[in-house]
């Protein structure tokens, strides 16, 4: 009977080891994806920020063209101030986009760190699980035997 117990214990330990390795692999993949997503979020944010700046420059150019078409002096303070305000607002928009991108990247970095910790936890859990299975198998095979007594009332 003890060889069956040993076989059962060994197969349970192998299953625990396989499950642990799969959990660690999944955690490592999640970590890798999150580590790639952070720089990509910053890159996308930078592109969007550049788009905002370009939009602001276009609006400013269109504003100057309208002023010039109306016959007003393009260099006069009032129209110039409106144009500069437009450029300043587009710069603020671009800065806001960059900040949001950095926050997304920071979130991805947190996800990566969490996935890395999950992988470590899976390893520890797997080792403890295999030790528990081995101990249970040893108790089954070599531990105290339970004796059943049958009493009859006849």
Tab-separated table of N, CA and C in Angstrom:
chain	number	residue	atom	x	y	z
A	1	UNK	N	0.818	-1.205	0.000
A	1	UNK	CA	0.000	0.000	0.000
A	1	UNK	C	0.852	1.255	0.000
A	2	UNK	N	2.048	1.224	0.608
A	2	UNK	CA	2.844	2.435	0.721
A	2	UNK	C	3.369	2.902	-0.642
A	3	UNK	N	3.606	2.009	-1.603
A	3	UNK	CA	4.082	2.452	-2.912
A	3	UNK	C	2.998	3.226	-3.642
A	4	UNK	N	1.709	2.865	-3.427
A	4	UNK	CA	0.615	3.638	-4.021
A	4	UNK	C	0.547	5.037	-3.396
A	5	UNK	N	0.763	5.088	-2.105
A	5	UNK	CA	0.774	6.379	-1.420
A	5	UNK	C	1.912	7.240	-1.939
A	6	UNK	N	3.078	6.623	-2.114
A	6	UNK	CA	4.226	7.370	-2.620
A	6	UNK	C	3.978	7.851	-4.051
A	7	UNK	N	3.382	7.015	-4.868
A	7	UNK	CA	3.065	7.393	-6.244
A	7	UNK	C	2.055	8.536	-6.269
A	8	UNK	N	1.048	8.424	-5.427
A	8	UNK	CA	0.038	9.475	-5.337
A	8	UNK	C	0.659	10.788	-4.869
A	9	UNK	N	1.499	10.711	-3.863
A	9	UNK	CA	2.164	11.904	-3.337
A	9	UNK	C	3.054	12.533	-4.398
A	10	UNK	N	3.815	11.703	-5.109
A	10	UNK	CA	4.702	12.218	-6.156
A	10	UNK	C	3.899	12.887	-7.268
A	11	UNK	N	2.780	12.318	-7.663
A	11	UNK	CA	1.982	12.919	-8.732
A	11	UNK	C	1.343	14.227	-8.260
A	12	UNK	N	0.935	14.288	-7.002
A	12	UNK	CA	0.384	15.534	-6.472
A	12	UNK	C	1.462	16.613	-6.415
A	13	UNK	N	2.672	16.233	-6.030
A	13	UNK	CA	3.770	17.197	-5.986
A	13	UNK	C	4.113	17.697	-7.396
A	14	UNK	N	4.101	16.790	-8.375
A	14	UNK	CA	4.381	17.183	-9.759
A	14	UNK	C	3.304	18.142	-10.262
A	15	UNK	N	2.058	17.853	-9.941
A	15	UNK	CA	0.966	18.748	-10.348
A	15	UNK	C	1.122	20.121	-9.697
A	16	UNK	N	1.511	20.138	-8.427
A	16	UNK	CA	1.727	21.408	-7.719
A	16	UNK	C	2.874	22.182	-8.358
A	17	UNK	N	3.944	21.479	-8.702
A	17	UNK	CA	5.089	22.135	-9.338
A	17	UNK	C	4.702	22.710	-10.702
A	18	UNK	N	3.918	21.960	-11.473
A	18	UNK	CA	3.480	22.441	-12.785
A	18	UNK	C	2.582	23.659	-12.640
A	19	UNK	N	1.635	23.607	-11.712
A	19	UNK	CA	0.740	24.747	-11.495
A	19	UNK	C	1.531	25.981	-11.071
A	20	UNK	N	2.519	25.777	-10.224
A	20	UNK	CA	3.362	26.888	-9.780
A	20	UNK	C	4.117	27.498	-10.955
A	21	UNK	N	4.686	26.645	-11.796
A	21	UNK	CA	5.451	27.162	-12.933
A	21	UNK	C	4.535	27.923	-13.900
A	22	UNK	N	3.315	27.461	-14.081
A	22	UNK	CA	2.378	28.149	-14.962
A	22	UNK	C	1.954	29.501	-14.381
A	23	UNK	N	1.754	29.552	-13.066
A	23	UNK	CA	1.406	30.817	-12.424
A	23	UNK	C	2.550	31.818	-12.556
A	24	UNK	N	3.766	31.344	-12.360
A	24	UNK	CA	4.930	32.235	-12.495
A	24	UNK	C	5.087	32.711	-13.932
A	25	UNK	N	4.851	31.823	-14.890
A	25	UNK	CA	4.961	32.196	-16.295
A	25	UNK	C	3.922	33.258	-16.648
A	26	UNK	N	2.686	33.066	-16.187
A	26	UNK	CA	1.629	34.041	-16.460
A	26	UNK	C	1.954	35.387	-15.823
A	27	UNK	N	2.469	35.364	-14.607
A	27	UNK	CA	2.830	36.607	-13.925
A	27	UNK	C	3.966	37.313	-14.673
A	28	UNK	N	4.923	36.545	-15.151
A	28	UNK	CA	6.044	37.136	-15.893
A	28	UNK	C	5.554	37.757	-17.208
A	29	UNK	N	4.603	37.109	-17.860
A	29	UNK	CA	4.054	37.664	-19.103
A	29	UNK	C	3.291	38.954	-18.828
A	30	UNK	N	2.500	38.980	-17.749
A	30	UNK	CA	1.781	40.209	-17.387
A	30	UNK	C	2.763	41.324	-17.059
A	31	UNK	N	3.844	40.965	-16.378
A	31	UNK	CA	4.867	41.960	-16.055
A	31	UNK	C	5.487	42.525	-17.334
A	32	UNK	N	5.816	41.646	-18.263
A	32	UNK	CA	6.417	42.091	-19.518
A	32	UNK	C	5.508	43.012	-20.315
A	33	UNK	N	4.239	42.659	-20.379
A	33	UNK	CA	3.276	43.495	-21.103
A	33	UNK	C	3.164	44.866	-20.440
A	34	UNK	N	3.072	44.874	-19.120
A	34	UNK	CA	2.948	46.149	-18.407
A	34	UNK	C	4.206	46.995	-18.577
A	35	UNK	N	5.377	46.368	-18.585
A	35	UNK	CA	6.624	47.115	-18.757
A	35	UNK	C	6.707	47.733	-20.164
A	36	UNK	N	6.126	47.071	-21.159
A	36	UNK	CA	6.106	47.627	-22.510
A	36	UNK	C	5.055	48.725	-22.657
A	37	UNK	N	3.964	48.598	-21.922
A	37	UNK	CA	2.860	49.539	-22.068
A	37	UNK	C	3.205	50.926	-21.532
A	38	UNK	N	4.042	51.011	-20.504
A	38	UNK	CA	4.387	52.307	-19.924
A	38	UNK	C	5.071	53.236	-20.921
A	39	UNK	N	6.193	52.822	-21.516
A	39	UNK	CA	6.838	53.688	-22.508
A	39	UNK	C	5.936	53.984	-23.714
A	40	UNK	N	5.104	53.025	-24.077
A	40	UNK	CA	4.185	53.252	-25.196
A	40	UNK	C	3.162	54.328	-24.841
A	41	UNK	N	2.685	54.334	-23.601
A	41	UNK	CA	1.746	55.368	-23.163
A	41	UNK	C	2.408	56.739	-23.225
A	42	UNK	N	3.669	56.821	-22.820
A	42	UNK	CA	4.380	58.101	-22.885
A	42	UNK	C	4.574	58.523	-24.342
A	43	UNK	N	4.917	57.589	-25.212
A	43	UNK	CA	5.093	57.907	-26.630
A	43	UNK	C	3.792	58.417	-27.233
A	44	UNK	N	2.694	57.739	-26.937
A	44	UNK	CA	1.397	58.179	-27.458
A	44	UNK	C	1.026	59.554	-26.902
A	45	UNK	N	1.315	59.767	-25.625
A	45	UNK	CA	1.041	61.071	-25.026
A	45	UNK	C	1.848	62.173	-25.685
A	46	UNK	N	3.101	61.881	-25.998
A	46	UNK	CA	3.955	62.874	-26.653
A	46	UNK	C	3.413	63.200	-28.039
A	47	UNK	N	2.964	62.182	-28.773
A	47	UNK	CA	2.391	62.429	-30.100
A	47	UNK	C	1.124	63.276	-29.996
A	48	UNK	N	0.286	62.958	-29.031
A	48	UNK	CA	-0.936	63.739	-28.854
A	48	UNK	C	-0.607	65.173	-28.436
A	49	UNK	N	0.406	65.332	-27.583
A	49	UNK	CA	0.816	66.676	-27.168
A	49	UNK	C	1.315	67.478	-28.365
A	50	UNK	N	2.093	66.845	-29.229
A	50	UNK	CA	2.563	67.530	-30.439
A	50	UNK	C	1.390	67.929	-31.330
A	51	UNK	N	0.392	67.045	-31.420
A	51	UNK	CA	-0.800	67.385	-32.195
A	51	UNK	C	-1.499	68.615	-31.624
A	52	UNK	N	-1.581	68.684	-30.293
A	52	UNK	CA	-2.216	69.851	-29.660
A	52	UNK	C	-1.444	71.128	-29.968
A	53	UNK	N	-0.128	71.049	-29.933
A	53	UNK	CA	0.681	72.225	-30.245
A	53	UNK	C	0.499	72.653	-31.702
A	54	UNK	N	0.446	71.691	-32.593
A	54	UNK	CA	0.235	71.998	-34.014
A	54	UNK	C	-1.131	72.638	-34.209
A	55	UNK	N	-2.150	72.102	-33.540
A	55	UNK	CA	-3.489	72.693	-33.631
A	55	UNK	C	-3.468	74.146	-33.154
A	56	UNK	N	-2.749	74.395	-32.071
A	56	UNK	CA	-2.645	75.759	-31.556
A	56	UNK	C	-1.961	76.692	-32.537
A	57	UNK	N	-0.895	76.214	-33.177
A	57	UNK	CA	-0.195	77.040	-34.166
A	57	UNK	C	-1.086	77.324	-35.375
A	58	UNK	N	-1.847	76.314	-35.786
A	58	UNK	CA	-2.771	76.517	-36.915
A	58	UNK	C	-3.840	77.549	-36.558
A	59	UNK	N	-4.371	77.414	-35.341
A	59	UNK	CA	-5.394	78.375	-34.910
A	59	UNK	C	-4.802	79.783	-34.863
A	60	UNK	N	-3.566	79.883	-34.396
A	60	UNK	CA	-2.916	81.196	-34.320
A	60	UNK	C	-2.708	81.764	-35.725
A	61	UNK	N	-2.253	80.928	-36.647
A	61	UNK	CA	-2.047	81.379	-38.026
A	61	UNK	C	-3.357	81.823	-38.662
A	62	UNK	N	-4.413	81.031	-38.430
A	62	UNK	CA	-5.729	81.402	-38.972
A	62	UNK	C	-6.202	82.716	-38.359
A	63	UNK	N	-5.928	82.885	-37.078
A	63	UNK	CA	-6.305	84.119	-36.393
A	63	UNK	C	-5.583	85.314	-37.013
A	64	UNK	N	-4.275	85.172	-37.241
A	64	UNK	CA	-3.519	86.255	-37.857
A	64	UNK	C	-4.006	86.543	-39.280
A	65	UNK	N	-4.374	85.490	-40.000
A	65	UNK	CA	-4.879	85.677	-41.368
A	65	UNK	C	-6.195	86.453	-41.349
A	66	UNK	N	-7.069	86.131	-40.404
A	66	UNK	CA	-8.347	86.854	-40.313
A	66	UNK	C	-8.109	88.323	-39.970
A	67	UNK	N	-7.158	88.546	-39.066
A	67	UNK	CA	-6.860	89.931	-38.683
A	67	UNK	C	-6.303	90.695	-39.888
A	68	UNK	N	-5.382	90.057	-40.604
A	68	UNK	CA	-4.792	90.698	-41.782
A	68	UNK	C	-5.833	90.957	-42.854
A	69	UNK	N	-6.765	90.016	-43.052
A	69	UNK	CA	-7.811	90.182	-44.063
A	69	UNK	C	-8.757	91.317	-43.710
A	70	UNK	N	-8.910	91.580	-42.442
A	70	UNK	CA	-9.816	92.650	-42.027
A	70	UNK	C	-9.176	94.027	-42.183
A	71	UNK	N	-7.893	94.045	-42.462
A	71	UNK	CA	-7.213	95.316	-42.641
A	71	UNK	C	-6.576	95.842	-41.373
A	72	UNK	N	-6.727	95.131	-40.266
A	72	UNK	CA	-6.129	95.585	-39.011
A	72	UNK	C	-4.634	95.277	-39.025
A	73	UNK	N	-3.928	95.968	-38.197
A	73	UNK	CA	-2.485	95.746	-38.067
A	73	UNK	C	-2.255	94.451	-37.294
A	74	UNK	N	-1.604	93.480	-37.934
A	74	UNK	CA	-1.382	92.169	-37.314
A	74	UNK	C	-0.522	92.288	-36.068
A	75	UNK	N	0.358	93.287	-36.037
A	75	UNK	CA	1.248	93.448	-34.897
A	75	UNK	C	0.650	94.282	-33.774
A	76	UNK	N	-0.577	94.710	-33.914
A	76	UNK	CA	-1.208	95.522	-32.863
A	76	UNK	C	-1.391	94.682	-31.603
A	77	UNK	N	-1.338	95.302	-30.430
A	77	UNK	CA	-1.356	94.542	-29.174
A	77	UNK	C	-2.591	93.677	-28.965
A	78	UNK	N	-3.763	94.152	-29.238
A	78	UNK	CA	-4.970	93.398	-28.907
A	78	UNK	C	-5.083	92.088	-29.693
A	79	UNK	N	-5.011	92.112	-31.028
A	79	UNK	CA	-5.077	90.845	-31.761
A	79	UNK	C	-3.892	89.926	-31.437
A	80	UNK	N	-2.744	90.526	-31.224
A	80	UNK	CA	-1.558	89.728	-30.905
A	80	UNK	C	-1.738	89.001	-29.573
A	81	UNK	N	-2.336	89.680	-28.610
A	81	UNK	CA	-2.573	89.063	-27.297
A	81	UNK	C	-3.522	87.871	-27.404
A	82	UNK	N	-4.541	88.012	-28.254
A	82	UNK	CA	-5.472	86.895	-28.451
A	82	UNK	C	-4.731	85.708	-29.040
A	83	UNK	N	-3.879	85.963	-30.010
A	83	UNK	CA	-3.109	84.888	-30.617
A	83	UNK	C	-2.155	84.229	-29.645
A	84	UNK	N	-1.489	85.045	-28.850
A	84	UNK	CA	-0.565	84.481	-27.860
A	84	UNK	C	-1.312	83.671	-26.808
A	85	UNK	N	-2.495	84.117	-26.472
A	85	UNK	CA	-3.322	83.355	-25.526
A	85	UNK	C	-3.676	81.984	-26.112
A	86	UNK	N	-3.963	81.958	-27.409
A	86	UNK	CA	-4.269	80.687	-28.079
A	86	UNK	C	-3.067	79.751	-28.013
A	87	UNK	N	-1.890	80.278	-28.276
A	87	UNK	CA	-0.686	79.448	-28.203
A	87	UNK	C	-0.435	78.951	-26.785
A	88	UNK	N	-0.642	79.825	-25.804
A	88	UNK	CA	-0.432	79.421	-24.409
A	88	UNK	C	-1.405	78.319	-24.005
A	89	UNK	N	-2.642	78.420	-24.471
A	89	UNK	CA	-3.626	77.384	-24.134
A	89	UNK	C	-3.263	76.051	-24.790
A	90	UNK	N	-2.757	76.098	-26.015
A	90	UNK	CA	-2.359	74.837	-26.662
A	90	UNK	C	-1.162	74.224	-25.943
A	91	UNK	N	-0.268	75.063	-25.418
A	91	UNK	CA	0.865	74.556	-24.636
A	91	UNK	C	0.369	73.904	-23.351
A	92	UNK	N	-0.613	74.515	-22.689
A	92	UNK	CA	-1.185	73.913	-21.480
A	92	UNK	C	-1.852	72.585	-21.800
A	93	UNK	N	-2.580	72.533	-22.914
A	93	UNK	CA	-3.197	71.269	-23.325
A	93	UNK	C	-2.141	70.194	-23.551
A	94	UNK	N	-1.059	70.567	-24.220
A	94	UNK	CA	0.014	69.603	-24.487
A	94	UNK	C	0.639	69.116	-23.185
A	95	UNK	N	0.863	70.037	-22.260
A	95	UNK	CA	1.435	69.644	-20.965
A	95	UNK	C	0.498	68.714	-20.204
A	96	UNK	N	-0.790	68.980	-20.270
A	96	UNK	CA	-1.775	68.130	-19.600
A	96	UNK	C	-1.774	66.724	-20.202
A	97	UNK	N	-1.687	66.635	-21.515
A	97	UNK	CA	-1.632	65.333	-22.197
A	97	UNK	C	-0.384	64.572	-21.768
A	98	UNK	N	0.750	65.260	-21.701
A	98	UNK	CA	1.993	64.603	-21.268
A	98	UNK	C	1.879	64.091	-19.830
A	99	UNK	N	1.279	64.896	-18.980
A	99	UNK	CA	1.118	64.490	-17.577
A	99	UNK	C	0.244	63.232	-17.479
A	100	UNK	N	-0.864	63.225	-18.215
A	100	UNK	CA	-1.748	62.047	-18.198
A	100	UNK	C	-1.016	60.811	-18.711
A	101	UNK	N	-0.189	60.983	-19.726
A	101	UNK	CA	0.580	59.854	-20.263
A	101	UNK	C	1.564	59.327	-19.223
A	102	UNK	N	2.206	60.238	-18.497
A	102	UNK	CA	3.137	59.799	-17.452
A	102	UNK	C	2.398	59.063	-16.340
A	103	UNK	N	1.200	59.498	-16.022
A	103	UNK	CA	0.414	58.812	-14.994
A	103	UNK	C	-0.009	57.418	-15.464
A	104	UNK	N	-0.369	57.295	-16.746
A	104	UNK	CA	-0.693	55.966	-17.284
A	104	UNK	C	0.537	55.067	-17.227
A	105	UNK	N	1.695	55.615	-17.594
A	105	UNK	CA	2.935	54.833	-17.553
A	105	UNK	C	3.251	54.401	-16.125
A	106	UNK	N	3.049	55.287	-15.178
A	106	UNK	CA	3.274	54.958	-13.769
A	106	UNK	C	2.338	53.821	-13.343
A	107	UNK	N	1.078	53.864	-13.782
A	107	UNK	CA	0.133	52.792	-13.475
A	107	UNK	C	0.583	51.456	-14.055
A	108	UNK	N	1.104	51.493	-15.281
A	108	UNK	CA	1.611	50.253	-15.886
A	108	UNK	C	2.814	49.726	-15.124
A	109	UNK	N	3.643	50.625	-14.631
A	109	UNK	CA	4.797	50.204	-13.839
A	109	UNK	C	4.329	49.528	-12.545
A	110	UNK	N	3.291	50.086	-11.934
A	110	UNK	CA	2.727	49.446	-10.732
A	110	UNK	C	2.186	48.056	-11.053
A	111	UNK	N	1.493	47.937	-12.193
A	111	UNK	CA	0.980	46.623	-12.609
A	111	UNK	C	2.123	45.631	-12.811
A	112	UNK	N	3.204	46.094	-13.405
A	112	UNK	CA	4.356	45.214	-13.632
A	112	UNK	C	4.950	44.742	-12.312
A	113	UNK	N	5.092	45.664	-11.372
A	113	UNK	CA	5.636	45.285	-10.069
A	113	UNK	C	4.712	44.310	-9.345
A	114	UNK	N	3.413	44.524	-9.473
A	114	UNK	CA	2.460	43.612	-8.837
A	114	UNK	C	2.550	42.221	-9.468
A	115	UNK	N	2.644	42.162	-10.781
A	115	UNK	CA	2.770	40.868	-11.452
A	115	UNK	C	4.052	40.161	-11.035
A	116	UNK	N	5.125	40.916	-10.884
A	116	UNK	CA	6.397	40.322	-10.448
A	116	UNK	C	6.237	39.728	-9.049
A	117	UNK	N	5.567	40.454	-8.158
A	117	UNK	CA	5.342	39.950	-6.800
A	117	UNK	C	4.432	38.718	-6.815
A	118	UNK	N	3.443	38.717	-7.706
A	118	UNK	CA	2.570	37.543	-7.815
A	118	UNK	C	3.372	36.316	-8.228
A	119	UNK	N	4.337	36.504	-9.109
A	119	UNK	CA	5.202	35.393	-9.509
A	119	UNK	C	6.011	34.860	-8.340
A	120	UNK	N	6.550	35.767	-7.525
A	120	UNK	CA	7.303	35.342	-6.344
A	120	UNK	C	6.400	34.630	-5.348
A	121	UNK	N	5.198	35.162	-5.169
A	121	UNK	CA	4.242	34.543	-4.252
A	121	UNK	C	3.849	33.156	-4.738
A	122	UNK	N	3.664	33.019	-6.049
A	122	UNK	CA	3.322	31.703	-6.604
A	122	UNK	C	4.425	30.696	-6.339
A	123	UNK	N	5.682	31.131	-6.452
A	123	UNK	CA	6.804	30.230	-6.190
A	123	UNK	C	6.802	29.779	-4.727
A	124	UNK	N	6.658	30.719	-3.823
A	124	UNK	CA	6.650	30.374	-2.398
A	124	UNK	C	5.471	29.466	-2.081
A	125	UNK	N	4.311	29.811	-2.624
A	125	UNK	CA	3.119	28.998	-2.399
A	125	UNK	C	3.304	27.583	-2.938
A	126	UNK	N	3.924	27.484	-4.111
A	126	UNK	CA	4.161	26.170	-4.700
A	126	UNK	C	5.102	25.327	-3.866
A	127	UNK	N	6.162	25.950	-3.383
A	127	UNK	CA	7.121	25.213	-2.548
A	127	UNK	C	6.449	24.737	-1.263
A	128	UNK	N	5.690	25.640	-0.634
A	128	UNK	CA	4.985	25.246	0.589
A	128	UNK	C	3.940	24.164	0.313
A	129	UNK	N	3.254	24.290	-0.819
A	129	UNK	CA	2.262	23.282	-1.190
A	129	UNK	C	2.889	21.917	-1.407
A	130	UNK	N	4.036	21.886	-2.081
A	130	UNK	CA	4.716	20.603	-2.311
A	130	UNK	C	5.208	20.009	-0.998
A	131	UNK	N	5.695	20.862	-0.097
A	131	UNK	CA	6.117	20.368	1.217
A	131	UNK	C	4.957	19.795	2.000
A	132	UNK	N	3.817	20.458	1.915
A	132	UNK	CA	2.618	19.970	2.608
A	132	UNK	C	2.159	18.636	2.028
A	133	UNK	N	2.207	18.517	0.714
A	133	UNK	CA	1.815	17.254	0.068
A	133	UNK	C	2.767	16.139	0.471
A	134	UNK	N	4.063	16.434	0.495
A	134	UNK	CA	5.044	15.424	0.874
A	134	UNK	C	4.840	14.985	2.322
A	135	UNK	N	4.561	15.946	3.197
A	135	UNK	CA	4.337	15.597	4.599
A	135	UNK	C	3.080	14.757	4.758
A	136	UNK	N	2.018	15.120	4.050
A	136	UNK	CA	0.779	14.338	4.133
A	136	UNK	C	0.995	12.922	3.602
A	137	UNK	N	1.766	12.810	2.513
A	137	UNK	CA	2.046	11.481	1.972
A	137	UNK	C	2.884	10.643	2.923
A	138	UNK	N	3.832	11.264	3.587
A	138	UNK	CA	4.671	10.544	4.546
A	138	UNK	C	3.841	10.060	5.734
A	139	UNK	N	2.927	10.897	6.170
A	139	UNK	CA	2.063	10.494	7.289
A	139	UNK	C	1.178	9.326	6.866
A	140	UNK	N	0.654	9.399	5.633
A	140	UNK	CA	-0.182	8.297	5.145
A	140	UNK	C	0.616	7.000	5.066
A	141	UNK	N	1.821	7.099	4.554
A	141	UNK	CA	2.619	5.893	4.332
A	141	UNK	C	3.262	5.355	5.605
A	142	UNK	N	3.768	6.235	6.444
A	142	UNK	CA	4.577	5.772	7.565
A	142	UNK	C	4.050	6.205	8.929
A	143	UNK	N	2.967	6.945	8.920
A	143	UNK	CA	2.446	7.451	10.184
A	143	UNK	C	1.713	6.386	10.976
A	144	UNK	N	1.105	6.823	12.057
A	144	UNK	CA	0.385	5.868	12.900
A	144	UNK	C	-0.778	5.247	12.128
A	145	UNK	N	-0.971	3.999	12.382
A	145	UNK	CA	-2.052	3.269	11.712
A	145	UNK	C	-3.296	3.321	12.583
A	146	UNK	N	-4.395	3.457	11.914
A	146	UNK	CA	-5.670	3.453	12.634
A	146	UNK	C	-6.185	2.031	12.661
A	147	UNK	N	-6.536	1.594	13.815
A	147	UNK	CA	-7.057	0.242	13.975
A	147	UNK	C	-8.542	0.360	14.252
A	148	UNK	N	-9.316	-0.447	13.547
A	148	UNK	CA	-10.768	-0.437	13.763
A	148	UNK	C	-11.154	-1.694	14.505
A	149	UNK	N	-11.913	-1.506	15.520
A	149	UNK	CA	-12.414	-2.637	16.294
A	149	UNK	C	-13.892	-2.804	15.986
A	150	UNK	N	-14.246	-4.018	15.758
A	150	UNK	CA	-15.653	-4.318	15.504
A	150	UNK	C	-16.192	-5.004	16.749
A	151	UNK	N	-17.209	-4.447	17.247
A	151	UNK	CA	-17.859	-5.075	18.405
A	151	UNK	C	-19.228	-5.553	17.964
A	152	UNK	N	-19.539	-6.703	18.425
A	152	UNK	CA	-20.866	-7.213	18.063
A	152	UNK	C	-21.729	-7.275	19.304
A	153	UNK	N	-22.938	-7.104	19.091
A	153	UNK	CA	-23.888	-7.084	20.211
A	153	UNK	C	-24.652	-8.400	20.310
A	154	UNK	N	-24.161	-9.422	19.711
A	154	UNK	CA	-24.912	-10.684	19.733
A	154	UNK	C	-24.737	-11.449	20.986
